[in-house]
Amino acid sequence: IILLSDQDDRWVAGRARLLVDALESSNALVVTSNSNYMDGEGNPIDFPVPVLKGQDSNRYMWNIIGIFLGRASYYGCAMAFRRDIVPLILPMPGVASSHDLWIALASNLIASNLHLDAVTLTRRIHGRNLTTSRRSILSKLYIRWLHGCSLMVLASRYAFKADVRRRLRAGPEP
C-alpha cells in the first residue's frame, strides 16, 4: 500500500492506519479522504472546496463528471492505493493534468475508489499552490480536454493490457 504525501502538510494522528484499514477491509484499489486547511504559518483557515462523501464512493461516472466540472476534490496527498493499480497508472502520460486527477480518473474508471468522510490531513495553502491558482476559461477548457485524453489513455491501457485487467479483476493481493 502506497500513501501519498506533500512535504508541507500535516498528517492527522492515525492517518496511515485509517487509510490502510479502509483498503484492507474493502476491495477498493484506491482510498481518498478529506482535508482541513492551514495557511503558510500553520494557522487554520477556511478553504472552499467540495467535500468527498463516503456515500458517493460507488457513483463512479458521477465522480468522473465531477472531475470534468471541477467539482471533485481529489488530492493525491489525501490518497492511498494498492500496488495492484500501478500497471494502470504508470507511466503517467504527458496528457495527464496532474497525478491527483490521473489516479482519481483511473480508479473511478475501473470502479475502485473508496471515499472516506474522514479528514486525514491538514493541507498547507500558500501562494504557490496549484489548487489556488486562478485559471482563464481557455485554460479550464484545455484541462478538460486533457481529462478526456487521459480517459482515452486509461481506457486503452485497461482494454489492451490483459495483465492489467487480470490483476485488477483478481482483486488485492494478500
PDB file of C-alpha atoms in Angstrom:
ATOM      1  CA  ILE A   1       0.000   0.000   0.000  1.00  0.00           C
ATOM      2  CA  ILE A   2       1.337   3.402  -1.013  1.00  0.00           C
ATOM      3  CA  LEU A   3       0.365   6.578   0.837  1.00  0.00           C
ATOM      4  CA  LEU A   4       0.911   9.838  -0.967  1.00  0.00           C
ATOM      5  CA  SER A   5       2.011  12.951   0.875  1.00  0.00           C
ATOM      6  CA  ASP A   6       3.021  16.565   0.299  1.00  0.00           C
ATOM      7  CA  GLN A   7       6.052  17.761   2.216  1.00  0.00           C
ATOM      8  CA  ASP A   8       4.333  20.774   3.797  1.00  0.00           C
ATOM      9  CA  ASP A   9       1.118  19.147   5.047  1.00  0.00           C
ATOM     10  CA  ARG A  10       0.370  17.693   8.482  1.00  0.00           C
ATOM     11  CA  TRP A  11      -1.000  14.216   8.891  1.00  0.00           C
ATOM     12  CA  VAL A  12      -3.804  13.711  11.399  1.00  0.00           C
ATOM     13  CA  ALA A  13      -2.917  11.189  14.104  1.00  0.00           C
ATOM     14  CA  GLY A  14      -3.903   7.701  12.929  1.00  0.00           C
ATOM     15  CA  ARG A  15      -3.987   8.680   9.236  1.00  0.00           C
ATOM     16  CA  ALA A  16      -1.898   5.765   7.970  1.00  0.00           C
ATOM     17  CA  ARG A  17      -3.857   3.177   9.977  1.00  0.00           C
ATOM     18  CA  LEU A  18      -7.210   4.612   8.833  1.00  0.00           C
ATOM     19  CA  LEU A  19      -6.250   4.545   5.136  1.00  0.00           C
ATOM     20  CA  VAL A  20      -4.664   1.086   5.330  1.00  0.00           C
ATOM     21  CA  ASP A  21      -7.646  -0.316   7.256  1.00  0.00           C
ATOM     22  CA  ALA A  22     -10.039   1.150   4.670  1.00  0.00           C
ATOM     23  CA  LEU A  23      -8.162  -0.543   1.848  1.00  0.00           C
ATOM     24  CA  GLU A  24      -7.802  -3.835   3.711  1.00  0.00           C
ATOM     25  CA  SER A  25     -11.490  -4.008   4.633  1.00  0.00           C
ATOM     26  CA  SER A  26     -12.674  -3.284   1.091  1.00  0.00           C
ATOM     27  CA  ASN A  27     -11.946  -4.431  -2.425  1.00  0.00           C
ATOM     28  CA  ALA A  28     -11.007  -0.884  -3.436  1.00  0.00           C
ATOM     29  CA  LEU A  29      -7.637  -0.200  -5.012  1.00  0.00           C
ATOM     30  CA  VAL A  30      -7.669   3.496  -4.063  1.00  0.00           C
ATOM     31  CA  VAL A  31      -8.958   5.296  -0.994  1.00  0.00           C
ATOM     32  CA  THR A  32      -9.395   9.070  -0.914  1.00  0.00           C
ATOM     33  CA  SER A  33     -10.005  11.143   2.213  1.00  0.00           C
ATOM     34  CA  ASN A  34     -10.784  14.760   3.042  1.00  0.00           C
ATOM     35  CA  SER A  35      -8.612  17.570   4.360  1.00  0.00           C
ATOM     36  CA  ASN A  36      -8.584  20.530   6.678  1.00  0.00           C
ATOM     37  CA  TYR A  37      -6.566  23.584   5.670  1.00  0.00           C
ATOM     38  CA  MET A  38      -3.975  25.915   7.149  1.00  0.00           C
ATOM     39  CA  ASP A  39      -2.151  28.990   5.912  1.00  0.00           C
ATOM     40  CA  GLY A  40       1.581  29.243   5.322  1.00  0.00           C
ATOM     41  CA  GLU A  41       2.122  29.941   9.028  1.00  0.00           C
ATOM     42  CA  GLY A  42       0.178  26.866  10.175  1.00  0.00           C
ATOM     43  CA  ASN A  43      -2.991  28.715  11.240  1.00  0.00           C
ATOM     44  CA  PRO A  44      -6.338  27.034  10.462  1.00  0.00           C
ATOM     45  CA  ILE A  45      -8.232  28.590   7.555  1.00  0.00           C
ATOM     46  CA  ASP A  46     -11.491  28.009   5.725  1.00  0.00           C
ATOM     47  CA  PHE A  47     -10.853  26.869   2.189  1.00  0.00           C
ATOM     48  CA  PRO A  48     -13.905  26.379  -0.027  1.00  0.00           C
ATOM     49  CA  VAL A  49     -13.554  23.021  -1.740  1.00  0.00           C
ATOM     50  CA  PRO A  50     -16.150  20.302  -2.193  1.00  0.00           C
ATOM     51  CA  VAL A  51     -16.007  17.525   0.385  1.00  0.00           C
ATOM     52  CA  LEU A  52     -15.836  13.893  -0.710  1.00  0.00           C
ATOM     53  CA  LYS A  53     -18.642  11.821   0.759  1.00  0.00           C
ATOM     54  CA  GLY A  54     -18.431   8.137   1.518  1.00  0.00           C
ATOM     55  CA  GLN A  55     -21.939   7.673   0.134  1.00  0.00           C
ATOM     56  CA  ASP A  56     -20.655   8.792  -3.289  1.00  0.00           C
ATOM     57  CA  SER A  57     -17.928   6.139  -3.490  1.00  0.00           C
ATOM     58  CA  ASN A  58     -19.989   3.976  -5.859  1.00  0.00           C
ATOM     59  CA  ARG A  59     -21.090   6.858  -8.082  1.00  0.00           C
ATOM     60  CA  TYR A  60     -18.100   6.350 -10.377  1.00  0.00           C
ATOM     61  CA  MET A  61     -19.468   8.021 -13.504  1.00  0.00           C
ATOM     62  CA  TRP A  62     -20.729  10.992 -11.476  1.00  0.00           C
ATOM     63  CA  ASN A  63     -17.304  11.230  -9.835  1.00  0.00           C
ATOM     64  CA  ILE A  64     -15.683  11.379 -13.283  1.00  0.00           C
ATOM     65  CA  ILE A  65     -18.187  14.031 -14.368  1.00  0.00           C
ATOM     66  CA  GLY A  66     -17.350  15.937 -11.172  1.00  0.00           C
ATOM     67  CA  ILE A  67     -13.678  15.889 -12.182  1.00  0.00           C
ATOM     68  CA  PHE A  68     -14.564  17.313 -15.595  1.00  0.00           C
ATOM     69  CA  LEU A  69     -16.718  20.008 -13.989  1.00  0.00           C
ATOM     70  CA  GLY A  70     -14.004  20.909 -11.487  1.00  0.00           C
ATOM     71  CA  ARG A  71     -16.280  19.928  -8.604  1.00  0.00           C
ATOM     72  CA  ALA A  72     -14.426  16.919  -7.234  1.00  0.00           C
ATOM     73  CA  SER A  73     -11.807  17.258  -4.513  1.00  0.00           C
ATOM     74  CA  TYR A  74      -9.326  14.540  -5.335  1.00  0.00           C
ATOM     75  CA  TYR A  75      -5.903  15.395  -3.950  1.00  0.00           C
ATOM     76  CA  GLY A  76      -3.022  12.955  -4.134  1.00  0.00           C
ATOM     77  CA  CYS A  77      -1.866  13.922  -0.654  1.00  0.00           C
ATOM     78  CA  ALA A  78      -5.215  12.605   0.636  1.00  0.00           C
ATOM     79  CA  MET A  79      -4.934   9.236  -1.161  1.00  0.00           C
ATOM     80  CA  ALA A  80      -3.575   5.773  -0.611  1.00  0.00           C
ATOM     81  CA  PHE A  81      -3.547   2.953  -3.132  1.00  0.00           C
ATOM     82  CA  ARG A  82      -2.631  -0.684  -3.594  1.00  0.00           C
ATOM     83  CA  ARG A  83       0.293  -1.605  -5.809  1.00  0.00           C
ATOM     84  CA  ASP A  84      -2.149  -3.611  -7.947  1.00  0.00           C
ATOM     85  CA  ILE A  85      -3.244  -0.391  -9.664  1.00  0.00           C
ATOM     86  CA  VAL A  86       0.309   0.663 -10.573  1.00  0.00           C
ATOM     87  CA  PRO A  87       0.305  -1.047 -14.033  1.00  0.00           C
ATOM     88  CA  LEU A  88      -2.738   1.060 -14.920  1.00  0.00           C
ATOM     89  CA  ILE A  89      -1.498   4.417 -13.600  1.00  0.00           C
ATOM     90  CA  LEU A  90       2.192   4.208 -14.515  1.00  0.00           C
ATOM     91  CA  PRO A  91       3.756   5.543 -16.534  1.00  0.00           C
ATOM     92  CA  MET A  92       1.728   8.717 -16.284  1.00  0.00           C
ATOM     93  CA  PRO A  93       1.430  10.263 -19.768  1.00  0.00           C
ATOM     94  CA  GLY A  94       2.078  13.883 -20.656  1.00  0.00           C
ATOM     95  CA  VAL A  95      -1.649  14.423 -21.221  1.00  0.00           C
ATOM     96  CA  ALA A  96      -2.417  13.929 -17.525  1.00  0.00           C
ATOM     97  CA  SER A  97      -3.156  17.319 -15.969  1.00  0.00           C
ATOM     98  CA  SER A  98      -1.991  16.153 -12.511  1.00  0.00           C
ATOM     99  CA  HIS A  99      -1.162  12.945 -10.678  1.00  0.00           C
ATOM    100  CA  ASP A 100      -4.122  13.545  -8.347  1.00  0.00           C
ATOM    101  CA  LEU A 101      -6.751  13.622 -11.060  1.00  0.00           C
ATOM    102  CA  TRP A 102      -4.985  10.936 -13.126  1.00  0.00           C
ATOM    103  CA  ILE A 103      -5.283   8.475 -10.222  1.00  0.00           C
ATOM    104  CA  ALA A 104      -8.850   9.615  -9.496  1.00  0.00           C
ATOM    105  CA  LEU A 105      -9.884   9.142 -13.137  1.00  0.00           C
ATOM    106  CA  ALA A 106      -8.208   5.715 -13.266  1.00  0.00           C
ATOM    107  CA  SER A 107      -9.745   4.427 -10.047  1.00  0.00           C
ATOM    108  CA  ASN A 108     -13.228   5.715 -10.856  1.00  0.00           C
ATOM    109  CA  LEU A 109     -12.992   4.349 -14.413  1.00  0.00           C
ATOM    110  CA  ILE A 110     -12.404   0.844 -13.031  1.00  0.00           C
ATOM    111  CA  ALA A 111     -14.957   1.355 -10.214  1.00  0.00           C
ATOM    112  CA  SER A 112     -12.419   1.135  -7.410  1.00  0.00           C
ATOM    113  CA  ASN A 113     -12.153   4.400  -5.440  1.00  0.00           C
ATOM    114  CA  LEU A 114     -13.402   4.388  -1.859  1.00  0.00           C
ATOM    115  CA  HIS A 115     -14.209   7.827  -0.432  1.00  0.00           C
ATOM    116  CA  LEU A 116     -13.719   8.364   3.285  1.00  0.00           C
ATOM    117  CA  ASP A 117     -15.713  11.032   5.093  1.00  0.00           C
ATOM    118  CA  ALA A 118     -12.783  11.385   7.488  1.00  0.00           C
ATOM    119  CA  VAL A 119     -10.240  14.187   7.450  1.00  0.00           C
ATOM    120  CA  THR A 120      -6.762  12.628   7.412  1.00  0.00           C
ATOM    121  CA  LEU A 121      -4.515  15.647   6.934  1.00  0.00           C
ATOM    122  CA  THR A 122      -4.259  19.399   7.109  1.00  0.00           C
ATOM    123  CA  ARG A 123      -3.121  20.868   3.803  1.00  0.00           C
ATOM    124  CA  ARG A 124      -0.957  23.970   3.749  1.00  0.00           C
ATOM    125  CA  ILE A 125      -2.310  26.654   1.411  1.00  0.00           C
ATOM    126  CA  HIS A 126       0.133  29.327   0.301  1.00  0.00           C
ATOM    127  CA  GLY A 127       0.683  31.485  -2.767  1.00  0.00           C
ATOM    128  CA  ARG A 128       2.404  28.754  -4.778  1.00  0.00           C
ATOM    129  CA  ASN A 129      -0.319  26.059  -4.608  1.00  0.00           C
ATOM    130  CA  LEU A 130      -1.689  24.968  -7.976  1.00  0.00           C
ATOM    131  CA  THR A 131      -5.008  24.416  -6.177  1.00  0.00           C
ATOM    132  CA  THR A 132      -5.410  28.131  -5.532  1.00  0.00           C
ATOM    133  CA  SER A 133      -4.360  29.428  -8.939  1.00  0.00           C
ATOM    134  CA  ARG A 134      -6.972  31.286 -10.980  1.00  0.00           C
ATOM    135  CA  ARG A 135      -7.372  29.933 -14.482  1.00  0.00           C
ATOM    136  CA  SER A 136      -8.757  31.534 -17.621  1.00  0.00           C
ATOM    137  CA  ILE A 137     -11.668  29.938 -19.442  1.00  0.00           C
ATOM    138  CA  LEU A 138      -9.253  28.752 -22.152  1.00  0.00           C
ATOM    139  CA  SER A 139      -7.046  27.140 -19.531  1.00  0.00           C
ATOM    140  CA  LYS A 140     -10.075  25.420 -17.978  1.00  0.00           C
ATOM    141  CA  LEU A 141     -11.178  24.123 -21.386  1.00  0.00           C
ATOM    142  CA  TYR A 142      -7.666  22.865 -22.085  1.00  0.00           C
ATOM    143  CA  ILE A 143      -7.599  20.987 -18.761  1.00  0.00           C
ATOM    144  CA  ARG A 144     -10.971  19.382 -19.583  1.00  0.00           C
ATOM    145  CA  TRP A 145      -9.528  18.308 -22.949  1.00  0.00           C
ATOM    146  CA  LEU A 146      -6.561  16.775 -21.072  1.00  0.00           C
ATOM    147  CA  HIS A 147      -9.022  14.894 -18.838  1.00  0.00           C
ATOM    148  CA  GLY A 148     -10.683  13.470 -21.963  1.00  0.00           C
ATOM    149  CA  CYS A 149      -7.304  12.431 -23.380  1.00  0.00           C
ATOM    150  CA  SER A 150      -6.418  10.873 -20.018  1.00  0.00           C
ATOM    151  CA  LEU A 151      -9.606   8.808 -20.009  1.00  0.00           C
ATOM    152  CA  MET A 152      -8.807   7.544 -23.503  1.00  0.00           C
ATOM    153  CA  VAL A 153      -5.283   6.532 -22.456  1.00  0.00           C
ATOM    154  CA  LEU A 154      -6.599   4.784 -19.343  1.00  0.00           C
ATOM    155  CA  ALA A 155      -9.352   3.001 -21.260  1.00  0.00           C
ATOM    156  CA  SER A 156      -6.872   1.781 -23.872  1.00  0.00           C
ATOM    157  CA  ARG A 157      -4.461   0.542 -21.198  1.00  0.00           C
ATOM    158  CA  TYR A 158      -7.252  -1.310 -19.481  1.00  0.00           C
ATOM    159  CA  ALA A 159      -8.678  -2.695 -22.715  1.00  0.00           C
ATOM    160  CA  PHE A 160      -5.426  -3.813 -24.317  1.00  0.00           C
ATOM    161  CA  LYS A 161      -3.274  -4.928 -21.412  1.00  0.00           C
ATOM    162  CA  ALA A 162      -4.573  -8.328 -20.433  1.00  0.00           C
ATOM    163  CA  ASP A 163      -2.157  -8.493 -17.495  1.00  0.00           C
ATOM    164  CA  VAL A 164      -3.541  -5.239 -16.086  1.00  0.00           C
ATOM    165  CA  ARG A 165      -7.140  -6.457 -16.455  1.00  0.00           C
ATOM    166  CA  ARG A 166      -6.306  -9.818 -14.891  1.00  0.00           C
ATOM    167  CA  ARG A 167      -4.567  -8.239 -11.878  1.00  0.00           C
ATOM    168  CA  LEU A 168      -7.358  -5.746 -11.333  1.00  0.00           C
ATOM    169  CA  ARG A 169     -10.121  -8.347 -11.632  1.00  0.00           C
ATOM    170  CA  ALA A 170      -8.280 -10.738  -9.308  1.00  0.00           C
ATOM    171  CA  GLY A 171      -8.522  -8.181  -6.545  1.00  0.00           C
ATOM    172  CA  PRO A 172      -5.943  -7.184  -3.964  1.00  0.00           C
ATOM    173  CA  GLU A 173      -3.004  -9.431  -3.311  1.00  0.00           C
ATOM    174  CA  PRO A 174      -2.948 -10.929   0.209  1.00  0.00           C
TER     175      PRO A 174
END
